[in-house]
Coordinates of C-alpha atoms and ligand atoms in Angstrom, one line a residue:
X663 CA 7.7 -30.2 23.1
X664 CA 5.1 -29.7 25.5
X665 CA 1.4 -29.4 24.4
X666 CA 1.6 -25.7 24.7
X667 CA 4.3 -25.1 22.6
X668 CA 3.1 -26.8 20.0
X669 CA 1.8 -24.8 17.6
X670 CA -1.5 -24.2 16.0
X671 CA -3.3 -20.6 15.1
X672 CA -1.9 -19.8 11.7
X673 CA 0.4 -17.1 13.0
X674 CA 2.5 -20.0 15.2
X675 CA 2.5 -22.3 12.5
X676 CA 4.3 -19.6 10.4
X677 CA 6.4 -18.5 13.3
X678 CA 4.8 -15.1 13.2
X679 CA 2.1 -13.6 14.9
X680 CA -0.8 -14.3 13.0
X681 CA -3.3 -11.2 11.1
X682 CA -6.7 -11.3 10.8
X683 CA -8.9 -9.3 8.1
X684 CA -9.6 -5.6 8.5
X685 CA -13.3 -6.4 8.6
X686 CA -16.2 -8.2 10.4
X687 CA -18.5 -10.3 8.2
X688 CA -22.6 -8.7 8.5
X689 CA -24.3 -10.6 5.7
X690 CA -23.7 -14.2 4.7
X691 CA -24.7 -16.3 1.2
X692 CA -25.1 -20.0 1.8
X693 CA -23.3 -22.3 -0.1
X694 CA -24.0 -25.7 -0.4
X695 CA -21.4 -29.0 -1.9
X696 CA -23.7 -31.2 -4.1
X697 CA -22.7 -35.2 -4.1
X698 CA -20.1 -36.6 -6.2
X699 CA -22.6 -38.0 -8.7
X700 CA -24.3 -34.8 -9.0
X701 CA -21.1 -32.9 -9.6
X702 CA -19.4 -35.8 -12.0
X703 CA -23.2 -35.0 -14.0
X704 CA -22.8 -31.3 -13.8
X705 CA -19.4 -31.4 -15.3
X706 CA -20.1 -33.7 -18.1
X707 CA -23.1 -31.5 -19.0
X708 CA -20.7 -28.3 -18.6
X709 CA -18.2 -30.1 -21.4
X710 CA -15.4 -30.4 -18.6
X711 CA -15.6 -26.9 -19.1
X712 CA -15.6 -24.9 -15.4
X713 CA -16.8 -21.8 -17.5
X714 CA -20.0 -23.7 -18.1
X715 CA -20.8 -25.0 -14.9
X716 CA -23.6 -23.7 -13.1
X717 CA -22.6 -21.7 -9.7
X718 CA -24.7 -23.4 -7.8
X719 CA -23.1 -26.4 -8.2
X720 CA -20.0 -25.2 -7.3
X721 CA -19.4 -25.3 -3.1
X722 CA -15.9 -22.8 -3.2
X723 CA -15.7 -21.0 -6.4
X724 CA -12.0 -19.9 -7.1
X725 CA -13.1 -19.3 -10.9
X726 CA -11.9 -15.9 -10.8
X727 CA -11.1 -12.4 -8.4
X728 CA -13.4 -10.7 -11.3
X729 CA -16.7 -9.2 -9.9
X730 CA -16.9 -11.6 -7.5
X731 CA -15.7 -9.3 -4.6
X732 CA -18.0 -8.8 -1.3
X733 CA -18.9 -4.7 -1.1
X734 CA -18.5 -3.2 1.7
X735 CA -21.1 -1.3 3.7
X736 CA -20.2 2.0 2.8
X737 CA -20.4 0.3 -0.9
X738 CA -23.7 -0.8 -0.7
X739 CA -24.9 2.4 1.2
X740 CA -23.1 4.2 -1.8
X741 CA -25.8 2.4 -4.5
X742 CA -28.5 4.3 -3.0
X743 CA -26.8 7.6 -3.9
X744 CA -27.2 6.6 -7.6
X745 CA -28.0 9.6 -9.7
X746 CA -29.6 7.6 -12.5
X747 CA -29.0 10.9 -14.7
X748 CA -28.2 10.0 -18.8
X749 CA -26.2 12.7 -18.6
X750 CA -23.7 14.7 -16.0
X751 CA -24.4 12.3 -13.2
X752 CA -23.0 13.4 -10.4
X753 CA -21.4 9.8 -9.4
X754 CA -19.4 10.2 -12.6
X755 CA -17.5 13.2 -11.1
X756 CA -17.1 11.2 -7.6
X757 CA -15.7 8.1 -10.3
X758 CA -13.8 11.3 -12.2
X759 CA -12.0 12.5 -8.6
X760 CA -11.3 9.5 -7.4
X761 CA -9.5 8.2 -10.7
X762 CA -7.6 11.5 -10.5
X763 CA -6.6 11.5 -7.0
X764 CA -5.4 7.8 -6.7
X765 CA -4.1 7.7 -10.5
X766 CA -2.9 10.6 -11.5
X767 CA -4.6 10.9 -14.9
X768 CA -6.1 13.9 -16.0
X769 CA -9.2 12.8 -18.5
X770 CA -11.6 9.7 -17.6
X771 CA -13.8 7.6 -19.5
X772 CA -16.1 5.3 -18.2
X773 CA -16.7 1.5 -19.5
X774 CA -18.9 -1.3 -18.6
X775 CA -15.7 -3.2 -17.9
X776 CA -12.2 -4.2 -18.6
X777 CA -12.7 -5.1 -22.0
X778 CA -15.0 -2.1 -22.8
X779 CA -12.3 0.0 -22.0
X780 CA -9.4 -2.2 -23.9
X781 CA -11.5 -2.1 -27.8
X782 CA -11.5 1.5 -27.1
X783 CA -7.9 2.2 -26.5
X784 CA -7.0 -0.1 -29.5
X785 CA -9.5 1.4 -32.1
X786 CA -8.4 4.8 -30.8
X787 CA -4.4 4.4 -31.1
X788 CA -4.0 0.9 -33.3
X789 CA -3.1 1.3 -37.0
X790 CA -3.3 -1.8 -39.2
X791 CA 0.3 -3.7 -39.3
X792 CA 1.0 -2.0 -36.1
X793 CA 2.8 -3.7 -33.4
X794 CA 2.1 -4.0 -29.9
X795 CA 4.8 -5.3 -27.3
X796 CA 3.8 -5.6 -23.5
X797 CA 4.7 -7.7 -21.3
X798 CA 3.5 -11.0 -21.4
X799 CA -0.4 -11.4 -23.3
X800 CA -4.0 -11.2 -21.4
X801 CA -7.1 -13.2 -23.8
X802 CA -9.3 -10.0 -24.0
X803 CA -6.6 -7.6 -24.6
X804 CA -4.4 -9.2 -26.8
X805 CA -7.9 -10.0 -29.5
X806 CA -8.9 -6.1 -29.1
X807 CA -5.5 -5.3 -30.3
X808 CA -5.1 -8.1 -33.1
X809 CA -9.1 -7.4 -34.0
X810 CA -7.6 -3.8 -34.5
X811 CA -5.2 -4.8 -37.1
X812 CA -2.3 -5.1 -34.4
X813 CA 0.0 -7.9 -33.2
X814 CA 1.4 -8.5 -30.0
X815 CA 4.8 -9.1 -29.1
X816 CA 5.8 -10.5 -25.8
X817 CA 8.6 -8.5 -24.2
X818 CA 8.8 -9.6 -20.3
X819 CA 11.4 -10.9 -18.6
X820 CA 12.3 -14.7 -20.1
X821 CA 12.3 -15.7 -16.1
X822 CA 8.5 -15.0 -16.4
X823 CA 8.1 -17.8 -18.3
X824 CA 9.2 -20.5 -15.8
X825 CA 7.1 -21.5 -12.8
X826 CA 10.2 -22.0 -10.4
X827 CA 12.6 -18.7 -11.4
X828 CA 12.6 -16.8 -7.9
X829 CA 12.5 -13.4 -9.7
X830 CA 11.2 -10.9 -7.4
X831 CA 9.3 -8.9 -10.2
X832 CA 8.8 -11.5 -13.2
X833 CA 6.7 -9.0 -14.7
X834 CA 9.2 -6.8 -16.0
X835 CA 9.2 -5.5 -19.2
X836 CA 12.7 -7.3 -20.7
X837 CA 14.3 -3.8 -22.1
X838 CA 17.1 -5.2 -24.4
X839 CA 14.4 -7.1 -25.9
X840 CA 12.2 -4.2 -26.7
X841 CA 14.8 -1.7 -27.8
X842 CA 15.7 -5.1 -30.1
X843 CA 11.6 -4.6 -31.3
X844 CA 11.3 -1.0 -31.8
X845 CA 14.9 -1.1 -33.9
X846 CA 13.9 -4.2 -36.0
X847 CA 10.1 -2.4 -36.8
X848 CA 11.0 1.1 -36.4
X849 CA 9.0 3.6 -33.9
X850 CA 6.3 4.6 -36.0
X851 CA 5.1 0.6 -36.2
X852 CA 5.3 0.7 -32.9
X853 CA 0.8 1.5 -31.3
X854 CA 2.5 1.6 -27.7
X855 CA 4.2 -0.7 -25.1
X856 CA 1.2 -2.2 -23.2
X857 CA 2.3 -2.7 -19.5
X858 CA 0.3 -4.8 -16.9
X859 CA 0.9 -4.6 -13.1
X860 CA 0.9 -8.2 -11.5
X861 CA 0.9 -10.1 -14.7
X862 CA -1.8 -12.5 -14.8
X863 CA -0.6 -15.1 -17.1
X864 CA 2.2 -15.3 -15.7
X865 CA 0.5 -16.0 -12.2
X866 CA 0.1 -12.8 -10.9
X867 CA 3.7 -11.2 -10.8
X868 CA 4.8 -7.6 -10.3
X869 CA 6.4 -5.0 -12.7
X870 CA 9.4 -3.0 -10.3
X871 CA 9.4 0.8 -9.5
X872 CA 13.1 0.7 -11.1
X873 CA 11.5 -1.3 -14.2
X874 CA 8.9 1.3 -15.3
X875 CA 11.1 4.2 -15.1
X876 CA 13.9 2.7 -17.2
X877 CA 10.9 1.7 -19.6
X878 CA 9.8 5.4 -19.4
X879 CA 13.5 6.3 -20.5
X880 CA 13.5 4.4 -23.5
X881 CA 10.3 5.2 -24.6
X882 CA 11.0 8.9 -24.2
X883 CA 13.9 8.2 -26.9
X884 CA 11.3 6.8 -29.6
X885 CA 8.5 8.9 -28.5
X886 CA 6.8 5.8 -27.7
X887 CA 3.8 5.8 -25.4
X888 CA 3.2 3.5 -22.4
X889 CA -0.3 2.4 -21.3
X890 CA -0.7 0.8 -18.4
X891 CA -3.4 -2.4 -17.3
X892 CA -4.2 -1.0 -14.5
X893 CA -6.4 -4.1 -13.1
X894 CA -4.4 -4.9 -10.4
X895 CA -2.0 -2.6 -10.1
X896 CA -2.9 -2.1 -6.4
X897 CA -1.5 -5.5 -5.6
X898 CA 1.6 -4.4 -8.3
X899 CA 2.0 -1.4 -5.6
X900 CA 2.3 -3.9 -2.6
X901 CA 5.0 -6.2 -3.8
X902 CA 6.7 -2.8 -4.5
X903 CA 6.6 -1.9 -1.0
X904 CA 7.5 -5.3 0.2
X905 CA 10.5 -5.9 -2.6
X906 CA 11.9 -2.6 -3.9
X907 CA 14.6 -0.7 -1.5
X908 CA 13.3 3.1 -0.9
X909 CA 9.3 2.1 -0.9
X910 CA 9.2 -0.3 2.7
X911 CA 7.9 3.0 4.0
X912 CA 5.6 4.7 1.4
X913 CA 1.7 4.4 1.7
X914 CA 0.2 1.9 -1.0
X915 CA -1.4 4.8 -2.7
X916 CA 1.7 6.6 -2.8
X917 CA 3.3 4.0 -5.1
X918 CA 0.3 3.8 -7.0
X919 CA 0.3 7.2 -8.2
X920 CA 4.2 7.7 -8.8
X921 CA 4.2 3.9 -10.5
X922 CA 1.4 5.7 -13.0
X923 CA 3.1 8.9 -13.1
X924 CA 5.3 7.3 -15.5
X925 CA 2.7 6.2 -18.1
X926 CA 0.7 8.0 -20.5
X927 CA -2.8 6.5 -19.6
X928 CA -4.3 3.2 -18.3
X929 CA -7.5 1.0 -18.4
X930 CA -9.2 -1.1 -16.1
X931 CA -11.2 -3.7 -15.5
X932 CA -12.7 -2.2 -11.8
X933 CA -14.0 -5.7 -11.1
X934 CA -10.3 -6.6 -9.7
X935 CA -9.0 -4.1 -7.6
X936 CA -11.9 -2.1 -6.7
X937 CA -14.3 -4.1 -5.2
X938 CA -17.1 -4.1 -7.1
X939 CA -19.4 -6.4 -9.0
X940 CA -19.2 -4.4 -12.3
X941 CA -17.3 -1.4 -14.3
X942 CA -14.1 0.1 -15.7
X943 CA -12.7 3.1 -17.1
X944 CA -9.9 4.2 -19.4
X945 CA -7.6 7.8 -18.7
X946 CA -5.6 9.4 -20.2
X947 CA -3.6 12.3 -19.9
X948 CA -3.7 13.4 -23.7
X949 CA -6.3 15.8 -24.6
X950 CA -6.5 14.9 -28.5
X951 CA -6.8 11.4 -27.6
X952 CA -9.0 11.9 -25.1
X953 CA -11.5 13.9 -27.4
X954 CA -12.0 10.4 -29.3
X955 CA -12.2 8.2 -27.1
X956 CA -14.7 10.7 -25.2
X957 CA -16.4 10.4 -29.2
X958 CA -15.4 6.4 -29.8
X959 CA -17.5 5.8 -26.2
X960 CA -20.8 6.9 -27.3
X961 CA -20.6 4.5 -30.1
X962 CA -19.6 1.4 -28.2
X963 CA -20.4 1.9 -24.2
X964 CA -22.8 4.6 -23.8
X965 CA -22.7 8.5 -22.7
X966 CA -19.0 9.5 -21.4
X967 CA -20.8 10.5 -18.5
X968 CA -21.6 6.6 -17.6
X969 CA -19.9 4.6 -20.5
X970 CA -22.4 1.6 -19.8
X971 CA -22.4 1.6 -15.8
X972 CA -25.7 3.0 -13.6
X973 CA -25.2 6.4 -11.6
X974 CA -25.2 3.8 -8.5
X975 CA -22.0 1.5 -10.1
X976 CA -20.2 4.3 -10.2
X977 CA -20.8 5.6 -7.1
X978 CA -19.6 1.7 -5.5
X979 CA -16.6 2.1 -7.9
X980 CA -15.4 5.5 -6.2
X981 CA -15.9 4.4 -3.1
X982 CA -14.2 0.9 -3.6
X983 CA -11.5 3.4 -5.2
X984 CA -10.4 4.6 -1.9
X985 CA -10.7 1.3 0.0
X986 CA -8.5 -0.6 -2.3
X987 CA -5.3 1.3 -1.7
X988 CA -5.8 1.0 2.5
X989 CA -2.7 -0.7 3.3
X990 CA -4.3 -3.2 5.8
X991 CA -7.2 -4.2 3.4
X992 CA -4.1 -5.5 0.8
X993 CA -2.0 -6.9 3.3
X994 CA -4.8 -9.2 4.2
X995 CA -6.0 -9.4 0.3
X996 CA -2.3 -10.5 -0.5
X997 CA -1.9 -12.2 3.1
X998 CA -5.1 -14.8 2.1
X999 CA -3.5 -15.7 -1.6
X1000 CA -0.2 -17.0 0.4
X1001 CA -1.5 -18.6 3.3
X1002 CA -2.6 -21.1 0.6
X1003 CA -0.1 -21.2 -1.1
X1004 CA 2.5 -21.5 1.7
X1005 CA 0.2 -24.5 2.5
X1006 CA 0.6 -26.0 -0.9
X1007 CA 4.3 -25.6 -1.2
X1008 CA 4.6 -27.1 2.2
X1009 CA 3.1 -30.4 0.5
X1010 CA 5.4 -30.1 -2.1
X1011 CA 2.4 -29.1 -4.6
X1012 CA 3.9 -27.7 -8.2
X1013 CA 2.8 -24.0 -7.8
X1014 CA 4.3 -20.8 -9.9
X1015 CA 6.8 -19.3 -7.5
X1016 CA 7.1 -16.9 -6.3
X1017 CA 3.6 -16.7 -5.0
X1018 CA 1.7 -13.6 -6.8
X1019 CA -1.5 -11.4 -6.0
X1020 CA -4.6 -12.6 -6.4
X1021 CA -4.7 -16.3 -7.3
X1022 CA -2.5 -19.5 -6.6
X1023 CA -1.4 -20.9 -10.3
X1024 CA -0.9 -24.7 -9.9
X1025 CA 1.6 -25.6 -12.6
X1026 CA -0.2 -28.5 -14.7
X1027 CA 2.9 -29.6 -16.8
X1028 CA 4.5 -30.4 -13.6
X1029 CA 1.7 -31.6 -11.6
X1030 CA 0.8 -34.3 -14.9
X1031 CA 3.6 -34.9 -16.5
X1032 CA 2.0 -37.8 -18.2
X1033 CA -0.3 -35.5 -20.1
X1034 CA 0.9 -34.0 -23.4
X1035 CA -0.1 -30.6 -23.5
X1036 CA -2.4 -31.0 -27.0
X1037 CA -4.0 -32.9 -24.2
X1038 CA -4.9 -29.9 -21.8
X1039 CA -3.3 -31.3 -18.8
X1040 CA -4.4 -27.4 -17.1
X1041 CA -8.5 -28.1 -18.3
X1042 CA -8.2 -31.5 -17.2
X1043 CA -6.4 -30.0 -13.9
X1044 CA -9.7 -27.8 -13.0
X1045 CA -11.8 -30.8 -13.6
X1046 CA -10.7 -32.6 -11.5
X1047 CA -10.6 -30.3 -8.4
X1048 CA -14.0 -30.0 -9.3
X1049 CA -14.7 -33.2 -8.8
X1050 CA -13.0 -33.9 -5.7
X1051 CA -14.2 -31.0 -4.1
X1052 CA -17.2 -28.9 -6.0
X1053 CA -13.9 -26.0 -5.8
X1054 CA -13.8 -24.4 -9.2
X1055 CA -10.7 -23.2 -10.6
X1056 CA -10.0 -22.1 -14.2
X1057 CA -7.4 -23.2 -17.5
X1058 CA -4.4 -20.9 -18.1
X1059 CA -3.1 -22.9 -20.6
X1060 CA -2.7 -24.1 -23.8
X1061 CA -6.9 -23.3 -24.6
X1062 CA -6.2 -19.6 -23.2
X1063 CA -3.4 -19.1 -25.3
X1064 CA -5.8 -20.2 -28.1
X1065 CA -4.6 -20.7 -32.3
X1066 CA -2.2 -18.1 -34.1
X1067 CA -4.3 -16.2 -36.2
X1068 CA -1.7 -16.7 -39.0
X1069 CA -0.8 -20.4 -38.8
X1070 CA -4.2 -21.6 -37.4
X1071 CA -1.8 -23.7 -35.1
X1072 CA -2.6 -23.7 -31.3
X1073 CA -0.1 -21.6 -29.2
X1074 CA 1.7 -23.6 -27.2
X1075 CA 2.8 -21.6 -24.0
X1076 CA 5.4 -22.7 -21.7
X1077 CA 3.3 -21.9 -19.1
X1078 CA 0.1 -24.5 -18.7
X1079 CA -1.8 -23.3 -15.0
X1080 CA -4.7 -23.9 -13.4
X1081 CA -5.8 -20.9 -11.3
X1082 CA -7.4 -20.9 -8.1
X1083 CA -8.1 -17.0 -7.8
X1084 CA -9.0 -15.9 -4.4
X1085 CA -12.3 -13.3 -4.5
X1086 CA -11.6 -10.2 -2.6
X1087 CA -13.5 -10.2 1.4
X1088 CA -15.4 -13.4 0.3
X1089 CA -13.8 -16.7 1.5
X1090 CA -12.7 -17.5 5.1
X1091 CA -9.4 -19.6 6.1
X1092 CA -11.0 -22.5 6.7
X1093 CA -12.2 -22.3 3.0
X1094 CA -8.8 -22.0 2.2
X1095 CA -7.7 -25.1 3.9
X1096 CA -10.7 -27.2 2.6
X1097 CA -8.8 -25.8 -1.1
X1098 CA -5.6 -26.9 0.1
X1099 CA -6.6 -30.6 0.7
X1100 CA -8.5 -31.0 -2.0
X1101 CA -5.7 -29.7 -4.5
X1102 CA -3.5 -32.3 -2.3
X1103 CA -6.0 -35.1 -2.9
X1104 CA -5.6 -34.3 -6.7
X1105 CA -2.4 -34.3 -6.8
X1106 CA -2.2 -37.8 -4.8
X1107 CA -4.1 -39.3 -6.9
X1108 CA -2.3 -37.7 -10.1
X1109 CA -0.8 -40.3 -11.7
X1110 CA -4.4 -42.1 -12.7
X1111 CA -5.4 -38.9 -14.5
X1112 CA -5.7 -39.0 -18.2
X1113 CA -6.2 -35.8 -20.5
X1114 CA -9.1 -34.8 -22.2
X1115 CA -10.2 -34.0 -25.9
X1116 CA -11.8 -30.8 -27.5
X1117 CA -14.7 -31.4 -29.4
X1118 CA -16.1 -27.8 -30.1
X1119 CA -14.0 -24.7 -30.2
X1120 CA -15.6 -21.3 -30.5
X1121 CA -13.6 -18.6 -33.2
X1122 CA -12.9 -16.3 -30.4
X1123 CA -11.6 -16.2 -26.7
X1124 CA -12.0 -20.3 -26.7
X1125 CA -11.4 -20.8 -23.0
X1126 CA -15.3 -19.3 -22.4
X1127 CA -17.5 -21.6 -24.4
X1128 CA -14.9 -25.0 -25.6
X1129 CA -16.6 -28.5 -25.0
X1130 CA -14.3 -31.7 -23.7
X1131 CA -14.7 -35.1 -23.3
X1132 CA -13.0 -37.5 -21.3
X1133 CA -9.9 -40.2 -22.6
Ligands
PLP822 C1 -5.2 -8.3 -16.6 C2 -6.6 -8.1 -17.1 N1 -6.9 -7.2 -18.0 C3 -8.1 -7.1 -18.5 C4 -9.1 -7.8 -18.2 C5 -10.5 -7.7 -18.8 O1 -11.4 -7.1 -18.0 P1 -13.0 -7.5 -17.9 O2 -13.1 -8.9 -17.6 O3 -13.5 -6.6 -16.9 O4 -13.5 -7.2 -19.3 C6 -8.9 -8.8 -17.2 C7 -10.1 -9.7 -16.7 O5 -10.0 -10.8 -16.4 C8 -7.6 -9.0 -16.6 O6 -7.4 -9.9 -15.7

C-alpha cells in the first residue's frame, strides 16, 4: 500500500466518505484535566461517586446527554424574546405549536423537567394496586409510579436484556408477554402501558414502527392506554428510518409524528432531544385528563402557562423543537455516539450491541468479570475512567436498579453498564478519541481492578447521592 492509500480521515478509515457536523463552533468553554493526584483526591472526596464530583474537575464529561446540550444561536437569540408574563406568555403558545406540529397532541402542559412531568401523569392516571407495564424501567419514572401506589412490570423484548443480541429494535414492547399481564391482572388493574423510544437502560435501543402499531391493536382490545417517554424519541425516529422497510425515505419528523399518532399522550424530559439546558412538558390528547393535569400543575410546577420554566426557556425549547427533527443535525448526533463506539468494538471493548442513540454503554459484567455484582463492578467501572482520564461516565447498574420496595433486597439486573453519554453539539472527535483510549487503558489494565463497598445509601433514587470506598 502506498502512503496515499493508506488511510486516515475518519471517513477512509470506515471505508466511507466521512460527515462532518451541520454546524460551525462560535463560542468556546475551556476545559482543563487536573493531575492524577488531584483527581484520585477529588474522587475519594466524591465517595467514588461521579454524581458527586465537582465539574470542574472533570476534563470530558460524558455523565449524561441531560441539559448539557450546546444552544444554538437562534436558541440563545430566542432567550431574549422571553415574555416573563405569570400568565398567557406568549412563548407558551410558541412551546404549545411546536408540541402540536412535531407531536401531534392536542393539549400541552408545561414542566420544569422530565420528572415534573412524570409525578403528574402518575398522580393523574395511577390508582393504588395498579399496575404499570412498559418496556424496560427508567429510575425517576419507575419511583413516580410506585410513589403513586403503582408497580411496574417489565414487558420488552427478553433480547433487551443481553448486551450482545443483535436485535435491530431491543426496545420493543414483548406483546405475548403483555397480553400474558393484562389477562393475569385484568384491564381495569392495568394505569397504562408506559412506552419509551430508545430505551435507556437498556443502552439506548429503539421501539419499531411495526412494534407500536401492533401495541396499539392490543391495547384497543382492553381499552388500555399508551403513553409514550418521549425523551428521545427523535433518535427512536432515526433508527426507524435507518431499520424499518417503508421509512428509508420519510423525513425524521414524519416518523415522529405517525410513531405518536399511535399513543394517547407523552411526557418529556426536553433536556434530551431538544437542546436545551432546562424544561419538559406532558400532552395529551384527552380533554378530561387534560383538565387535571392543567389543575394537578398549579399545585406541583407552577401556572399551566409556564409549569416552572421562564417565558425565555420556553421560547429555547420551541425553537430547539424544530431543530431536533432536521435530519442532518441527527445523523451527525447519532453519527458522533458510533464513531466511538465503532472505535471501541474495533479493540474488542465489551460494549451493548447494537450501538444505540445517545450514549456508548460499556458492559461492566463483561469488562470485570472478577467483580461480583454486590460489588458494583459498573460504579467501580466510572471510577476508574475517571481516574485514568478526568472522563466522567455514570453507573447503570446494580445501584440504579436500587432495592425492591417489598423485599428490601437490591435488584439485581442482568444488565450492569457504565454509560458514557455523548452531549448534544458539545464535544469534538478528537474528544472522542481521547474517550476511546482511555476506556482502552481501563480495560488493559482490568484485571488489577477490585470492586468497591457502599457505605451510605440514600432512601430514594440511590445512584444520586450513595458513598463508596475502595477494597
Ligand atoms: C428516559 C428518561 N425519562 C425520563 C427522564 C427524567 O427526566 P429529567 O431528568 O428531565 O427529570 C430521563 C432523564 O434522565 C430519561 O432519560
Amino acid at each position: 500500500m502506498t502512503e496515499s492509500q493508506i488511510p486516515k480521515t475518519m471517513g477512509q478509515q470506515f471505508g466511507r466518505r466521512s460527515w462532518a457536523e451541520p454546524w460551525k463552533i462560535k463560542m468556546v468553554e475551556p476545559i482543563e484535566m487536573i493531575s492524577a493526584e488531584e483527581r484520585q483526591r477529588a474522587l475519594e472526596e466524591a465517595g467514588y461517586n461521579t454524581f458527586l464530583l465537582r465539574s470542574e474537575d472533570v476534563y470530558i464529561d460524558l455523565l449524561t446527554d441531560s441539559g448539557t446540550s450546546a444552544m444554538s444561536d437562534r436558541q440563545w437569540a430566542g432567550l431574549m424574546l422571553g415574555d416573563e408574563a405569570y400568565a398567557g406568555s406568549r412563548n407558551f403558545y410558541h412551546l404549545e405549536e411546536a408540541v402540536q406540529t412535531y407531536y401531534g397532541y392536542r393539549y400541552l402542559v408545561p414542566t420544569h423537567q422530565g420528572r415534573g412531568a412524570e409525578h403528574l401523569i402518575s398522580q393523574a392516571v395511577i390508582k393504588a394496586g395498579d399496575v404499570v407495564p412498559g418496556n424496560m424501567y427508567f429510575t425517576t419514572t419507575r419511583l413516580h409510579q410506585e410513589l403513586a401506589g403503582g408497580r411496574f412490570v417489565d414487558v420488552i423484548i427478553p433480547e433487551a436484556h443481553d448486551p450482545t443480541n443483535l436485535h435491530p429494535f431491543k426496545g420493543n414492547i414483548d406483546l405475548d408477554k403483555l397480553q400474558a399481564l393484562i389477562e393475569q391482572e385484568g384491564a381495569s388493574k392495568i394505569a397504562y402501558v408506559c412506552l419509551a423510544g430508545t430505551v435507556n437502560m437498556a443502552g439506548g435501543q429503539p421501539v419499531s414502527m411495526a412494534n407500536v402499531k401492533a401495541l396499539r391493536q392490543l391495547c384497543d382490545r382492553y381499552g388500555i392506554r399508551i403513553y409514550l417517554d418521549a425523551t428521545r424519541m427523535v433518535e427512536n425516529a432515526f433508527f426507524i428510518q435507518e431499520r424499518e422497510e417503508g421509512y428509508a425515505n420519510s423525513p425524521i419528523a414524519e416518523i415522529l409524528k405517525e410513531f405518536c399518532s399511535y399513543t394517547d399522550g407523552a411526557w418529556m424530559s426536553a433536556k434530551k432531544d431538544h437542546l436545551v439546558n432546562i424544561g419538559g412538558w406532558l400532552a395529551v390528547n384527552d380533554s378530561d385528563l387534560y383538565d387535571n393535569l392543567r389543575n394537578l400543575v398549579v399545585i406541583y410546577e407552577g401556572l399551566h402557562t409556564y409549569g416552572g420554566m421562564a417565558g425565555r426557556d420556553m421560547e429555547a425549547l420551541a425553537i430547539g423543537i424544530r431543530e431536533a427533527v432536521q435530519d442532518d443535525h441527527i445523523r451527525s448526533r447519532i453519527g458522533q455516539v458510533r464513531y466511538l463506539g465503532d472505535l471501541l468494538t474495533s479493540w474488542q471493548v465489551p460494549i451493548v450491541q447494537p450501538i444505540g442513540g445517545h450514549a456508548i454503554f460499556l458492559d461492566a459484567k463483561r469488562f470485570y468479570p472478577h467483580i461480583p455484582q454486590d460489588q458494583f463492578p459498573s460504579q467501580t467501572l466510572a471510577a476508574q475512567l475517571y481516574l485514568d482520564s478526568g472522563v466522567r461516565g455514570m453507573e447503570r447498574g446494580v445501584v440504579s436498579a436500587g432495592r425492591d420496595p417489598q423485599t428490601g433486597d437490591h435488584r439485581y439486573p442482568a444488565l450492569e453498564l457504565t454509560r458514557l453519554t455523548i452531549p448534544r453539539r458539545v464535544y469534538t472527535q478528537a474528544h472522542m478519541d481521547v474517550v476511546a483510549e482511555s476506556v482502552k487503558a481501563v480495560y488493559d489494565s482490568r484485571q488489577q481492578t477490585h470492586g468497591l463497598k457502599m457505605v451510605y445509601e440514600p432512601q430514594y433514587l440511590r445512584f444520586f447521592q450513595a458513598r463508596f470506598t475502595h477494597l
